[in-house]
Amino acid sequence: MSIAAVTGAILAYGVCNFVVSVKQQSGRSCESTDGMCFTWSDVAVVPISLIVALIALSVVYKWLEIGPRLAIVPPTVLLAPIPLAAAQAAGGWWAVTVVGGAWSCSLALAAWSRYRILGLSVAAILLLASLVVLYH
């Protein structure tokens, strides 16, 4: 599980830094524009982040011999922005890294029948806590 947690933490940290650098680059590129301005990186930040996360988690989960990858990898990636956004709002990049590791580890635990209840409980708690942080 530590491998899944480290992978999630690295992915979360990387995506956080990628989004920040894209915002800075977009700000520099669009500072002379009065209207709406989009750069290629603005449009590509989400798809690139999702593709990299899907590939990395698929490889790690296969290496860990987690069987139902289709049941674990998509929720891990598609629901991850909610706790990561809450962590970013509450504590910055270090909180994003910790929450990314916890999120990835909890859903990896849910793949094994022995730890399924624990993994889903931790994921649900993280998701609910992040919704409270975001909408409070």
PDB file of C-alpha atoms in Angstrom:
ATOM      1  CA  MET A   1       0.000   0.000   0.000  1.00  0.00           C
ATOM      2  CA  SER A   2       2.925   2.302   0.572  1.00  0.00           C
ATOM      3  CA  ILE A   3       3.731   2.091  -3.149  1.00  0.00           C
ATOM      4  CA  ALA A   4       0.190   3.171  -4.032  1.00  0.00           C
ATOM      5  CA  ALA A   5       0.386   5.980  -1.471  1.00  0.00           C
ATOM      6  CA  VAL A   6       3.740   7.214  -2.757  1.00  0.00           C
ATOM      7  CA  THR A   7       2.488   7.058  -6.347  1.00  0.00           C
ATOM      8  CA  GLY A   8      -0.606   9.063  -5.424  1.00  0.00           C
ATOM      9  CA  ALA A   9       1.471  11.603  -3.518  1.00  0.00           C
ATOM     10  CA  ILE A  10       3.913  12.039  -6.397  1.00  0.00           C
ATOM     11  CA  LEU A  11       1.092  12.377  -8.921  1.00  0.00           C
ATOM     12  CA  ALA A  12      -0.743  14.907  -6.743  1.00  0.00           C
ATOM     13  CA  TYR A  13       2.413  16.973  -6.202  1.00  0.00           C
ATOM     14  CA  GLY A  14       3.253  16.841  -9.903  1.00  0.00           C
ATOM     15  CA  VAL A  15      -0.229  17.882 -11.006  1.00  0.00           C
ATOM     16  CA  CYS A  16      -0.253  20.707  -8.455  1.00  0.00           C
ATOM     17  CA  ASN A  17       3.046  22.066  -9.783  1.00  0.00           C
ATOM     18  CA  PHE A  18       1.935  21.569 -13.391  1.00  0.00           C
ATOM     19  CA  VAL A  19      -1.277  23.548 -12.860  1.00  0.00           C
ATOM     20  CA  VAL A  20       0.606  26.357 -11.094  1.00  0.00           C
ATOM     21  CA  SER A  21       3.165  26.604 -13.900  1.00  0.00           C
ATOM     22  CA  VAL A  22       0.403  26.619 -16.531  1.00  0.00           C
ATOM     23  CA  LYS A  23      -1.379  29.443 -14.672  1.00  0.00           C
ATOM     24  CA  GLN A  24       1.836  31.467 -14.531  1.00  0.00           C
ATOM     25  CA  GLN A  25       2.608  30.872 -18.201  1.00  0.00           C
ATOM     26  CA  SER A  26      -0.954  31.756 -19.181  1.00  0.00           C
ATOM     27  CA  GLY A  27      -0.814  34.913 -17.070  1.00  0.00           C
ATOM     28  CA  ARG A  28       2.368  36.038 -18.813  1.00  0.00           C
ATOM     29  CA  SER A  29       0.997  35.187 -22.263  1.00  0.00           C
ATOM     30  CA  CYS A  30      -2.350  36.894 -21.714  1.00  0.00           C
ATOM     31  CA  GLU A  31      -1.337  40.001 -19.758  1.00  0.00           C
ATOM     32  CA  SER A  32      -1.559  42.241 -22.817  1.00  0.00           C
ATOM     33  CA  THR A  33      -5.026  40.957 -23.779  1.00  0.00           C
ATOM     34  CA  ASP A  34      -8.147  42.725 -22.543  1.00  0.00           C
ATOM     35  CA  GLY A  35     -10.654  39.979 -23.405  1.00  0.00           C
ATOM     36  CA  MET A  36     -10.661  36.250 -22.874  1.00  0.00           C
ATOM     37  CA  CYS A  37      -7.397  34.555 -23.590  1.00  0.00           C
ATOM     38  CA  PHE A  38      -6.665  30.845 -23.799  1.00  0.00           C
ATOM     39  CA  THR A  39      -3.328  29.238 -24.460  1.00  0.00           C
ATOM     40  CA  TRP A  40      -2.775  25.670 -25.601  1.00  0.00           C
ATOM     41  CA  SER A  41      -1.611  24.770 -22.108  1.00  0.00           C
ATOM     42  CA  ASP A  42      -4.857  26.086 -20.572  1.00  0.00           C
ATOM     43  CA  VAL A  43      -6.814  23.715 -22.753  1.00  0.00           C
ATOM     44  CA  ALA A  44      -4.437  20.769 -22.314  1.00  0.00           C
ATOM     45  CA  VAL A  45      -3.787  20.886 -18.548  1.00  0.00           C
ATOM     46  CA  VAL A  46      -6.708  18.656 -17.521  1.00  0.00           C
ATOM     47  CA  PRO A  47      -6.417  16.025 -20.280  1.00  0.00           C
ATOM     48  CA  ILE A  48      -2.646  15.745 -19.849  1.00  0.00           C
ATOM     49  CA  SER A  49      -2.994  15.396 -16.083  1.00  0.00           C
ATOM     50  CA  LEU A  50      -5.707  12.738 -16.409  1.00  0.00           C
ATOM     51  CA  ILE A  51      -3.795  10.730 -19.016  1.00  0.00           C
ATOM     52  CA  VAL A  52      -0.567  10.747 -16.996  1.00  0.00           C
ATOM     53  CA  ALA A  53      -2.434   9.765 -13.823  1.00  0.00           C
ATOM     54  CA  LEU A  54      -4.334   6.972 -15.581  1.00  0.00           C
ATOM     55  CA  ILE A  55      -1.189   5.508 -17.082  1.00  0.00           C
ATOM     56  CA  ALA A  56       0.838   5.763 -13.865  1.00  0.00           C
ATOM     57  CA  LEU A  57      -1.883   4.294 -11.671  1.00  0.00           C
ATOM     58  CA  SER A  58      -2.641   1.515 -14.152  1.00  0.00           C
ATOM     59  CA  VAL A  59       1.015   0.493 -14.212  1.00  0.00           C
ATOM     60  CA  VAL A  60       1.398   0.638 -10.423  1.00  0.00           C
ATOM     61  CA  TYR A  61      -1.866  -1.173  -9.739  1.00  0.00           C
ATOM     62  CA  LYS A  62      -0.948  -3.878 -12.256  1.00  0.00           C
ATOM     63  CA  TRP A  63       2.455  -4.224 -10.615  1.00  0.00           C
ATOM     64  CA  LEU A  64       0.725  -4.532  -7.221  1.00  0.00           C
ATOM     65  CA  GLU A  65      -1.552  -7.178  -8.770  1.00  0.00           C
ATOM     66  CA  ILE A  66      -4.718  -5.277  -7.976  1.00  0.00           C
ATOM     67  CA  GLY A  67      -7.300  -7.171  -9.974  1.00  0.00           C
ATOM     68  CA  PRO A  68     -10.304  -4.949 -10.734  1.00  0.00           C
ATOM     69  CA  ARG A  69      -8.339  -2.068 -12.210  1.00  0.00           C
ATOM     70  CA  LEU A  70     -11.355  -0.781 -14.128  1.00  0.00           C
ATOM     71  CA  ALA A  71     -13.262  -0.502 -10.859  1.00  0.00           C
ATOM     72  CA  ILE A  72     -10.425   1.265  -9.025  1.00  0.00           C
ATOM     73  CA  VAL A  73      -8.420   3.432 -11.433  1.00  0.00           C
ATOM     74  CA  PRO A  74     -11.260   5.572 -12.909  1.00  0.00           C
ATOM     75  CA  PRO A  75     -12.749   6.535  -9.507  1.00  0.00           C
ATOM     76  CA  THR A  76      -9.259   7.221  -8.216  1.00  0.00           C
ATOM     77  CA  VAL A  77      -8.564   9.635 -11.049  1.00  0.00           C
ATOM     78  CA  LEU A  78     -12.029  11.100 -11.690  1.00  0.00           C
ATOM     79  CA  LEU A  79     -12.934  11.789  -8.057  1.00  0.00           C
ATOM     80  CA  ALA A  80      -9.434  12.839  -6.992  1.00  0.00           C
ATOM     81  CA  PRO A  81      -9.831  16.518  -7.961  1.00  0.00           C
ATOM     82  CA  ILE A  82     -12.374  17.019  -5.169  1.00  0.00           C
ATOM     83  CA  PRO A  83     -10.101  16.108  -2.213  1.00  0.00           C
ATOM     84  CA  LEU A  84      -7.082  17.618  -3.965  1.00  0.00           C
ATOM     85  CA  ALA A  85      -8.871  20.941  -4.484  1.00  0.00           C
ATOM     86  CA  ALA A  86      -9.942  20.969  -0.839  1.00  0.00           C
ATOM     87  CA  ALA A  87      -6.384  20.221   0.260  1.00  0.00           C
ATOM     88  CA  GLN A  88      -5.053  22.998  -1.975  1.00  0.00           C
ATOM     89  CA  ALA A  89      -7.563  25.445  -0.516  1.00  0.00           C
ATOM     90  CA  ALA A  90      -6.827  24.426   3.066  1.00  0.00           C
ATOM     91  CA  GLY A  91      -3.092  23.904   3.134  1.00  0.00           C
ATOM     92  CA  GLY A  92      -1.211  24.279  -0.129  1.00  0.00           C
ATOM     93  CA  TRP A  93       1.038  21.873  -1.993  1.00  0.00           C
ATOM     94  CA  TRP A  94       2.077  19.813   1.051  1.00  0.00           C
ATOM     95  CA  ALA A  95      -1.586  19.101   1.895  1.00  0.00           C
ATOM     96  CA  VAL A  96      -2.218  18.119  -1.734  1.00  0.00           C
ATOM     97  CA  THR A  97       0.671  15.664  -1.546  1.00  0.00           C
ATOM     98  CA  VAL A  98      -0.584  14.057   1.679  1.00  0.00           C
ATOM     99  CA  VAL A  99      -4.193  13.850   0.510  1.00  0.00           C
ATOM    100  CA  GLY A 100      -3.125  12.450  -2.866  1.00  0.00           C
ATOM    101  CA  GLY A 101      -1.238   9.671  -1.130  1.00  0.00           C
ATOM    102  CA  ALA A 102      -4.094   8.922   1.251  1.00  0.00           C
ATOM    103  CA  TRP A 103      -6.648   8.937  -1.566  1.00  0.00           C
ATOM    104  CA  SER A 104      -4.649   6.593  -3.784  1.00  0.00           C
ATOM    105  CA  CYS A 105      -3.875   4.255  -0.896  1.00  0.00           C
ATOM    106  CA  SER A 106      -7.485   4.102   0.304  1.00  0.00           C
ATOM    107  CA  LEU A 107      -8.826   3.156  -3.108  1.00  0.00           C
ATOM    108  CA  ALA A 108      -6.041   0.619  -3.593  1.00  0.00           C
ATOM    109  CA  LEU A 109      -7.088  -0.935  -0.277  1.00  0.00           C
ATOM    110  CA  ALA A 110     -10.643  -1.145  -1.574  1.00  0.00           C
ATOM    111  CA  ALA A 111      -9.490  -3.520  -4.306  1.00  0.00           C
ATOM    112  CA  TRP A 112      -8.753  -6.291  -1.831  1.00  0.00           C
ATOM    113  CA  SER A 113     -11.746  -7.964  -0.258  1.00  0.00           C
ATOM    114  CA  ARG A 114     -10.016  -8.173   3.116  1.00  0.00           C
ATOM    115  CA  TYR A 115      -9.593  -4.392   3.342  1.00  0.00           C
ATOM    116  CA  ARG A 116     -12.490  -3.259   1.139  1.00  0.00           C
ATOM    117  CA  ILE A 117     -14.559  -1.764   3.974  1.00  0.00           C
ATOM    118  CA  LEU A 118     -11.553   0.088   5.415  1.00  0.00           C
ATOM    119  CA  GLY A 119     -10.498   1.443   2.014  1.00  0.00           C
ATOM    120  CA  LEU A 120     -13.972   2.594   1.027  1.00  0.00           C
ATOM    121  CA  SER A 121     -14.544   4.112   4.468  1.00  0.00           C
ATOM    122  CA  VAL A 122     -11.338   6.139   4.300  1.00  0.00           C
ATOM    123  CA  ALA A 123     -12.154   7.259   0.746  1.00  0.00           C
ATOM    124  CA  ALA A 124     -15.674   8.270   1.768  1.00  0.00           C
ATOM    125  CA  ILE A 125     -14.364  10.195   4.787  1.00  0.00           C
ATOM    126  CA  LEU A 126     -11.818  12.015   2.616  1.00  0.00           C
ATOM    127  CA  LEU A 127     -14.477  12.833   0.041  1.00  0.00           C
ATOM    128  CA  LEU A 128     -16.995  14.088   2.592  1.00  0.00           C
ATOM    129  CA  ALA A 129     -14.387  16.090   4.503  1.00  0.00           C
ATOM    130  CA  SER A 130     -13.222  17.703   1.282  1.00  0.00           C
ATOM    131  CA  LEU A 131     -16.798  18.655   0.381  1.00  0.00           C
ATOM    132  CA  VAL A 132     -17.173  20.271   3.795  1.00  0.00           C
ATOM    133  CA  VAL A 133     -13.932  22.215   3.276  1.00  0.00           C
ATOM    134  CA  LEU A 134     -14.914  23.311  -0.227  1.00  0.00           C
ATOM    135  CA  TYR A 135     -18.497  24.336   0.532  1.00  0.00           C
ATOM    136  CA  HIS A 136     -18.292  25.603   4.082  1.00  0.00           C
TER     137      HIS A 136
END
